Coordinates of C-alpha atoms (C1' of nucleotides) in Angstrom, one line a residue:
Chain S
M165 CA -8.3 29.6 -1.7
D166 CA -11.9 30.4 -2.6
E167 CA -12.1 27.1 -4.3
T168 CA -10.8 25.3 -1.3
I169 CA -13.4 26.9 0.9
A170 CA -16.1 26.0 -1.6
T171 CA -14.9 22.5 -1.6
I172 CA -15.0 22.4 2.2
L173 CA -18.5 23.7 2.1
Y174 CA -19.5 21.1 -0.4
G175 CA -18.1 18.4 1.8
C176 CA -20.1 19.7 4.7
T177 CA -23.2 19.7 2.5
L178 CA -22.6 16.1 1.6
S179 CA -22.1 15.2 5.2
K180 CA -25.3 16.8 6.2
E181 CA -27.1 15.2 3.4
M182 CA -25.8 11.9 4.6
E183 CA -26.9 12.6 8.2
A184 CA -30.3 13.6 7.1
N185 CA -30.8 10.5 5.0
L186 CA -29.0 8.1 7.3
S187 CA -32.2 6.4 8.4
N188 CA -33.2 5.8 4.8
W189 CA -29.8 4.7 3.8
A190 CA -29.0 2.6 6.8
N191 CA -29.7 -0.6 4.9
Q192 CA -28.4 0.5 1.6
R193 CA -24.8 -0.3 1.7
D194 CA -24.1 0.8 -1.8
V195 CA -25.5 4.2 -1.2
L196 CA -23.6 4.6 2.0
L197 CA -20.5 3.5 0.3
S198 CA -20.8 5.9 -2.5
K199 CA -21.7 8.8 -0.3
T200 CA -18.9 8.0 2.1
E201 CA -16.4 7.9 -0.7
E202 CA -17.7 11.1 -2.1
I203 CA -17.2 12.8 1.2
I204 CA -13.8 11.4 1.7
A205 CA -12.8 12.4 -1.7
V206 CA -13.9 15.9 -1.2
F207 CA -12.0 16.4 2.0
S208 CA -8.9 14.7 0.7
N209 CA -9.1 17.2 -2.1
V210 CA -9.2 19.9 0.4
K211 CA -6.3 18.6 2.3
E212 CA -4.3 18.2 -0.8
R213 CA -4.9 21.8 -1.7
L214 CA -3.9 23.0 1.7
I215 CA -0.8 20.9 1.8
I216 CA 0.3 21.9 -1.6
N217 CA -0.2 25.5 -0.8
Q218 CA 1.7 25.1 2.4
Q219 CA 4.5 23.1 0.9
Q220 CA 5.0 25.7 -1.8
E221 CA 5.0 28.5 0.6
V222 CA 7.4 26.9 3.0
V223 CA 9.8 25.7 0.3
Q224 CA 9.8 29.0 -1.4
E225 CA 10.5 30.8 1.8
W226 CA 13.2 28.3 2.8
L227 CA 14.8 28.6 -0.5
S228 CA 14.7 32.3 -0.7
N229 CA 16.4 32.4 2.7
S230 CA 19.0 29.9 2.1
G231 CA 19.2 29.6 -1.6
H232 CA 19.2 25.9 -1.9
Q233 CA 19.0 25.7 -5.6
Q234 CA 19.4 22.0 -5.9
A235 CA 16.6 21.4 -3.5
L236 CA 14.5 23.7 -5.4
E237 CA 15.1 21.7 -8.5
L238 CA 14.4 18.5 -6.7
F239 CA 11.2 19.9 -5.3
H240 CA 10.0 20.9 -8.7
A241 CA 11.2 17.7 -10.2
T242 CA 9.3 15.6 -7.8
D243 CA 6.3 17.8 -8.0
Q244 CA 6.4 17.3 -11.7
N245 CA 6.4 13.5 -11.2
M246 CA 3.4 13.7 -9.0
L247 CA 1.7 16.0 -11.3
S248 CA 2.2 13.7 -14.2
D249 CA 0.9 10.8 -12.2
H250 CA -2.1 12.7 -11.2
T251 CA -2.9 14.0 -14.5
A252 CA -2.4 10.7 -16.1
T253 CA -4.8 9.2 -13.6
A254 CA -7.3 11.9 -14.1
A255 CA -7.1 11.6 -17.8
A256 CA -7.7 8.0 -17.6
P257 CA -10.8 7.7 -15.6
T258 CA -12.0 4.4 -17.0
G259 CA -10.3 2.5 -14.2
F260 CA -11.8 4.6 -11.5
T261 CA -15.3 4.1 -10.3
V262 CA -16.8 5.4 -7.2
H263 CA -18.6 2.2 -6.6
G264 CA -15.5 0.2 -7.1
L265 CA -15.3 -3.1 -8.9
P266 CA -14.2 -1.5 -12.0
Q267 CA -13.1 -3.2 -15.0
E268 CA -9.7 -4.6 -15.4
S269 CA -7.5 -1.7 -16.1
D270 CA -3.9 -2.0 -16.9
Q271 CA -3.7 1.7 -16.9
M272 CA -4.0 1.6 -13.2
M273 CA -0.9 -0.3 -12.9
V274 CA 2.4 1.3 -12.8
G275 CA 5.9 0.2 -13.0
D276 CA 6.9 -3.4 -13.2
A277 CA 3.5 -4.9 -13.5
S278 CA 2.8 -3.0 -16.6
R279 CA 6.3 -3.5 -17.9
D280 CA 5.7 -7.2 -18.1
S281 CA 4.5 -7.9 -21.6
S282 CA 3.4 -11.5 -21.3
R283 CA 0.3 -12.2 -19.4
V284 CA -0.5 -15.8 -19.1
A285 CA -3.4 -16.9 -17.1
A286 CA -2.2 -17.4 -13.6
A287 CA -4.1 -20.5 -12.7
T288 CA -1.5 -21.6 -10.3
S289 CA -2.0 -21.5 -6.6
S290 CA 0.9 -20.4 -4.7
S291 CA 1.0 -23.5 -2.6
S292 CA 2.1 -26.1 -5.0
Q293 CA 4.2 -28.0 -2.6
R294 CA 7.7 -28.7 -3.7
Q295 CA 7.6 -26.9 -6.8
R296 CA 8.6 -23.3 -6.5
T297 CA 6.1 -20.8 -7.6
R298 CA 7.4 -18.9 -10.5
C299 CA 4.8 -16.6 -11.5
R300 CA 6.6 -14.3 -13.9
T301 CA 4.1 -15.4 -16.4
G302 CA 1.3 -15.1 -14.0
D303 CA 1.4 -11.4 -13.6
R304 CA -2.3 -11.0 -13.5
D305 CA -1.7 -11.9 -10.0
R306 CA 0.2 -8.7 -9.3
R307 CA -0.9 -5.3 -8.6
T308 CA 1.3 -2.3 -8.1
L309 CA 0.7 0.9 -6.2
R310 CA 2.8 3.8 -5.2
V311 CA 2.9 5.1 -1.8
G312 CA 4.7 8.1 -0.5
A313 CA 7.5 7.7 2.0
P314 CA 7.5 9.9 5.0
R315 CA 9.6 13.0 4.5
M316 CA 10.9 12.6 7.9
G317 CA 12.2 9.6 9.6
N318 CA 13.7 6.5 8.1
L319 CA 13.3 6.5 4.4
E320 CA 14.5 3.0 4.2
L321 CA 11.4 1.7 5.9
P322 CA 8.7 0.5 3.6
P323 CA 5.3 2.0 4.0
E324 CA 3.0 0.3 6.4
D325 CA -0.2 -1.1 5.0
G326 CA -1.8 -2.8 7.9
Y327 CA -0.5 -6.2 7.4
T328 CA 2.6 -7.7 9.0
W329 CA 5.2 -8.8 6.6
R330 CA 8.4 -10.7 6.9
K331 CA 11.2 -9.9 4.6
Y332 CA 12.6 -12.9 2.8
G333 CA 14.8 -11.4 0.2
Q334 CA 16.3 -8.4 -1.4
K335 CA 17.7 -8.0 -4.8
E336 CA 19.4 -5.5 -6.9
I337 CA 17.3 -4.9 -9.9
L338 CA 18.8 -4.1 -13.2
G339 CA 18.3 -0.5 -14.1
S340 CA 17.2 0.5 -10.7
R341 CA 19.1 2.5 -8.2
F342 CA 17.5 0.9 -5.3
P343 CA 17.2 -2.7 -4.4
R344 CA 13.8 -4.5 -4.4
A345 CA 12.7 -6.0 -1.1
Y346 CA 10.6 -9.1 -1.0
Y347 CA 8.1 -9.7 1.8
R348 CA 5.7 -12.4 2.6
C349 CA 2.9 -12.4 5.1
T350 CA 4.2 -13.1 8.6
H351 CA 1.4 -15.6 9.0
Q352 CA 2.3 -17.6 6.0
K353 CA 3.3 -20.6 8.1
L354 CA 0.5 -20.4 10.6
Y355 CA -2.3 -19.8 8.2
H356 CA -0.7 -20.7 4.9
C357 CA -1.3 -17.1 3.9
P358 CA 0.1 -16.7 0.4
A359 CA 0.2 -12.9 0.3
K360 CA 3.4 -11.3 -0.7
K361 CA 4.6 -8.0 -1.6
Q362 CA 7.6 -6.3 -3.2
V363 CA 8.8 -2.9 -2.3
Q364 CA 11.0 -0.7 -4.3
R365 CA 11.8 2.9 -4.3
L366 CA 11.4 4.7 -7.5
D367 CA 14.5 5.7 -9.3
N368 CA 13.4 9.2 -10.0
D369 CA 11.7 9.7 -6.8
P370 CA 13.1 8.2 -3.6
Y371 CA 10.2 9.5 -1.7
V372 CA 7.9 7.1 -3.4
F373 CA 7.7 3.4 -2.9
E374 CA 6.3 1.2 -5.5
V375 CA 4.6 -1.7 -3.8
T376 CA 3.6 -4.7 -5.7
Y377 CA 1.1 -7.1 -4.0
R378 CA 0.7 -10.6 -5.0
S379 CA -1.9 -13.0 -3.9
Q380 CA -4.4 -12.3 -1.2
H381 CA -4.3 -12.6 2.5
T382 CA -6.1 -15.6 3.9
C383 CA -4.6 -15.5 7.3
Y384 CA -7.5 -13.9 9.1
M385 CA -9.9 -16.4 7.7
S386 CA -8.6 -19.1 10.1
A387 CA -10.5 -19.7 13.2
T388 CA -7.4 -19.0 15.1
A389 CA -6.4 -16.1 13.1
P390 CA -6.2 -12.6 14.3
T391 CA -9.5 -11.3 15.4
V392 CA -9.2 -7.9 13.9
P393 CA -7.8 -8.2 10.5
P394 CA -7.1 -5.2 8.4
P395 CA -9.7 -4.5 5.8
S396 CA -9.4 -7.4 3.4
V397 CA -9.8 -7.1 -0.2
E398 CA -13.0 -9.0 0.0
E399 CA -14.3 -6.8 2.7
I400 CA -13.4 -3.7 0.9
T401 CA -14.9 -5.0 -2.3
H402 CA -18.2 -6.0 -0.9
Q403 CA -18.6 -3.3 1.7
T404 CA -16.9 -0.3 0.4
T405 CA -14.3 0.7 -2.0
T406 CA -12.0 2.7 0.2
T407 CA -11.4 6.0 -1.2
L408 CA -7.9 6.5 0.0
P409 CA -6.4 9.7 -0.9
P410 CA -7.2 10.0 -4.5
P411 CA -4.5 10.8 -6.9
A412 CA -5.3 14.3 -6.2
P413 CA -5.4 16.2 -9.4
L414 CA -3.6 19.4 -9.1
I415 CA -5.9 21.0 -11.5
L416 CA -9.3 20.6 -10.4
A417 CA -12.7 21.5 -11.6
P418 CA -14.8 23.5 -9.2
P419 CA -16.4 21.3 -6.7
T420 CA -19.5 20.5 -8.6
S421 CA -21.4 17.4 -7.9
A422 CA -20.4 16.0 -11.2
S423 CA -16.8 16.5 -10.7
L424 CA -16.6 15.4 -7.2
S425 CA -18.6 12.3 -7.5
G426 CA -16.8 11.7 -10.7
H427 CA -13.8 9.8 -11.7
W428 CA -10.7 11.3 -10.3
L429 CA -11.5 10.1 -6.9
S430 CA -11.4 6.6 -5.7
M431 CA -9.3 3.7 -5.1
D432 CA -9.8 0.7 -7.1
I433 CA -9.9 -2.7 -5.5
K434 CA -11.0 -5.7 -7.4
P435 CA -11.0 -9.3 -6.7
Q436 CA -10.1 -11.7 -9.5
G437 CA -10.8 -15.2 -8.5
D438 CA -10.7 -16.8 -5.2
Q439 CA -8.3 -17.5 -2.4
A440 CA -4.7 -17.8 -3.0
G441 CA -5.0 -17.1 -6.7
T442 CA -6.8 -13.9 -6.2
S443 CA -5.5 -10.6 -7.1
Y444 CA -6.7 -7.2 -6.7
T445 CA -6.2 -3.7 -7.7
T446 CA -5.4 -0.9 -5.5
T447 CA -4.4 2.4 -6.7
F448 CA -3.7 5.5 -4.8
D449 CA -1.1 8.0 -4.0
I450 CA -0.3 9.5 -0.7
Q451 CA 0.3 13.1 -0.7
R452 CA 3.7 14.3 -0.5
D453 CA 4.5 15.9 2.7
F454 CA 7.2 18.1 4.0
G455 CA 6.5 17.3 7.5
H456 CA 3.6 19.6 8.3
G457 CA 0.7 18.9 10.4
S458 CA -2.4 17.4 8.8
V459 CA -5.7 19.0 8.5
G460 CA -7.5 16.7 10.8
S461 CA -9.0 13.4 10.8
L462 CA -11.1 12.3 7.9
A463 CA -12.5 9.5 10.0
S464 CA -13.6 12.1 12.5
L465 CA -15.1 14.2 9.8
V466 CA -17.0 11.4 8.3
T467 CA -18.0 10.1 11.6
A468 CA -19.2 13.5 12.6
G469 CA -21.1 13.9 9.4
V470 CA -22.8 10.6 9.8
G471 CA -23.4 10.3 13.4
G472 CA -24.1 13.9 13.9
G473 CA -22.6 13.8 17.3
G474 CA -19.3 15.2 16.2
G475 CA -17.6 12.4 18.0
V476 CA -14.0 11.8 17.4
G477 CA -12.5 8.4 17.3
P478 CA -13.9 5.0 17.2
S479 CA -16.5 5.6 19.8
G480 CA -18.3 8.1 17.8
G481 CA -21.6 7.4 16.2
R482 CA -21.0 5.3 13.2
F483 CA -23.0 3.3 10.7
G484 CA -25.2 0.6 11.9
R485 CA -22.6 -1.8 10.7
E486 CA -19.7 -0.1 12.3
V487 CA -17.6 -3.2 12.2
D488 CA -17.9 -3.2 8.5
Y489 CA -16.9 0.4 7.9
Q490 CA -14.6 1.4 10.6
P491 CA -11.5 -0.3 9.3
V492 CA -12.0 1.4 6.0
V493 CA -12.5 4.7 7.6
D494 CA -9.6 4.2 9.8
M495 CA -7.5 3.2 6.9
A496 CA -8.5 6.3 5.0
D497 CA -7.8 8.4 7.9
A498 CA -4.5 6.9 8.4
M499 CA -3.6 7.3 4.8
F500 CA -4.7 10.9 4.8
N501 CA -2.6 11.6 7.7
S502 CA 0.3 9.4 6.8
G503 CA 3.6 11.1 6.2
S504 CA 2.6 14.1 8.1
S505 CA 4.6 15.2 11.1
S506 CA 2.0 14.1 13.5
N507 CA 2.5 10.7 11.9
T508 CA 0.4 9.0 14.5
S509 CA -2.8 7.7 13.0
M510 CA -1.2 5.0 11.0
D511 CA 0.8 3.9 13.9
K512 CA -2.2 3.9 16.2
I513 CA -4.2 1.9 13.9
F514 CA -1.7 -0.6 12.9
S515 CA -0.1 -0.9 16.2
S516 CA -3.5 -1.7 17.7
I517 CA -4.1 -4.2 14.9
D518 CA -0.7 -5.6 15.3
D519 CA -1.1 -5.8 19.0
K520 CA -4.2 -7.8 18.6
W521 CA -2.6 -10.0 16.1
D522 CA 0.3 -10.5 18.2
T523 CA -1.6 -11.4 21.3
A524 CA -3.9 -13.6 19.4
E525 CA -0.9 -15.3 18.0
K526 CA 0.8 -15.7 21.3
K527 CA -2.2 -17.4 22.7
E528 CA -1.7 -20.2 20.2
Chain Z
dC286 C1' 15.0 -19.1 22.7
dG287 C1' 12.2 -17.5 19.1
dC288 C1' 11.6 -14.5 15.6
dA289 C1' 13.1 -11.2 12.0
dT290 C1' 16.6 -9.8 8.8
dT291 C1' 20.5 -10.3 5.8
dT292 C1' 22.6 -12.3 2.0
dG293 C1' 24.7 -15.6 -1.2
dA294 C1' 23.1 -19.5 -3.7
dC295 C1' 19.8 -21.7 -6.3
dC296 C1' 16.4 -22.2 -9.9
dG297 C1' 12.6 -21.1 -13.3
dT298 C1' 11.5 -18.0 -16.9
dT299 C1' 12.5 -15.4 -20.8
Chain E
dA216 C1' 22.8 -16.5 -20.3
dA217 C1' 20.6 -12.9 -17.9
dC218 C1' 17.3 -11.7 -14.8
dG219 C1' 14.1 -12.0 -11.1
dG220 C1' 12.1 -14.6 -7.3
dT221 C1' 12.8 -17.7 -3.5
dC222 C1' 15.4 -20.5 -0.3
dA223 C1' 17.9 -21.1 3.7
dA224 C1' 22.0 -20.6 6.6
dA225 C1' 24.0 -17.1 9.3
dT226 C1' 23.3 -13.4 12.1
dG227 C1' 21.1 -10.0 15.1
dC228 C1' 17.8 -8.6 18.4
dG229 C1' 14.6 -8.5 22.3

DNA sequence: CGCATTTGACCGTT
DNA sequence: AACGGTCAAATGCG
């Protein structure tokens, strides 16, 4: 617990540092980006620690009271899975950079994408008219990430990611217990948005979805497109590399500057080309959650640190380019709080986004 | 009525 | 031929 406190203090120090230097850094997007990421990473680390502690206590207590041996095994089994994920990530830092735009790193990819052996250049656009787009060879255009399913509620629901998707297929996949669902962007027709995603629950861990994204959203680029798009890949790439909950290493070095600004943190988003053919890399895990409250709003924390006003919510003091950063902070906040019993931040964010999208669309 | 989901069929890739 | 991705008709929902 001492380490946790130390980490919190370190996060506060970083926030103060940012506040103190805000005027200097106001025009230095890169600096702001890296500092923001650092702060987010530190506090997500804290949250992870707290949640893990809480989970273990609660589960142990529950088990000792009721003796659910199977559940105990399940808990440890899933924990092992996450642990291996995290340690694997932590041990392979080459793909993680605080400043984003890392090199192509297949290590980052999990599941299907890495299973595909042949990688032929995917020069195809997804809008070749009559011909169906078969991109099994074009798997460069695929990126996979894993997201945790809420421990409560409907496990069948795919995790939200800020975009609106329309399901167009579902298929039983050989060797998988769970079917794979196929989604395309709801705005595909309106804006010819080629984005697609596949969602599949992991065999060995039903609490984790494996989401494979293909192509990039272009829907918001239209003049008639929704006015408040979720943070696009391009935005994220150029403005900030969102540090969504890092694959929190369960074994952490003390919160030294080196370790915290180091490699374990960070999400990785990388454009590879343009428009429909683009692909990107996102890698993050969402903490497992047994339905306990969250430890607060990262957005608020960051906002407070930056603005110095301690404001909570979007009206708080933000960067000069708040439009640039807020979606990212919101997303991070939502991600940090997702799966928790409060379970509101993600809904808030995305419902507001969806509302705007919907209304914008209905005005058409 | 419009939109989303379901599901069997179709088709390209391996 | 098997598999995976997509299509499109049927169906459901608000």
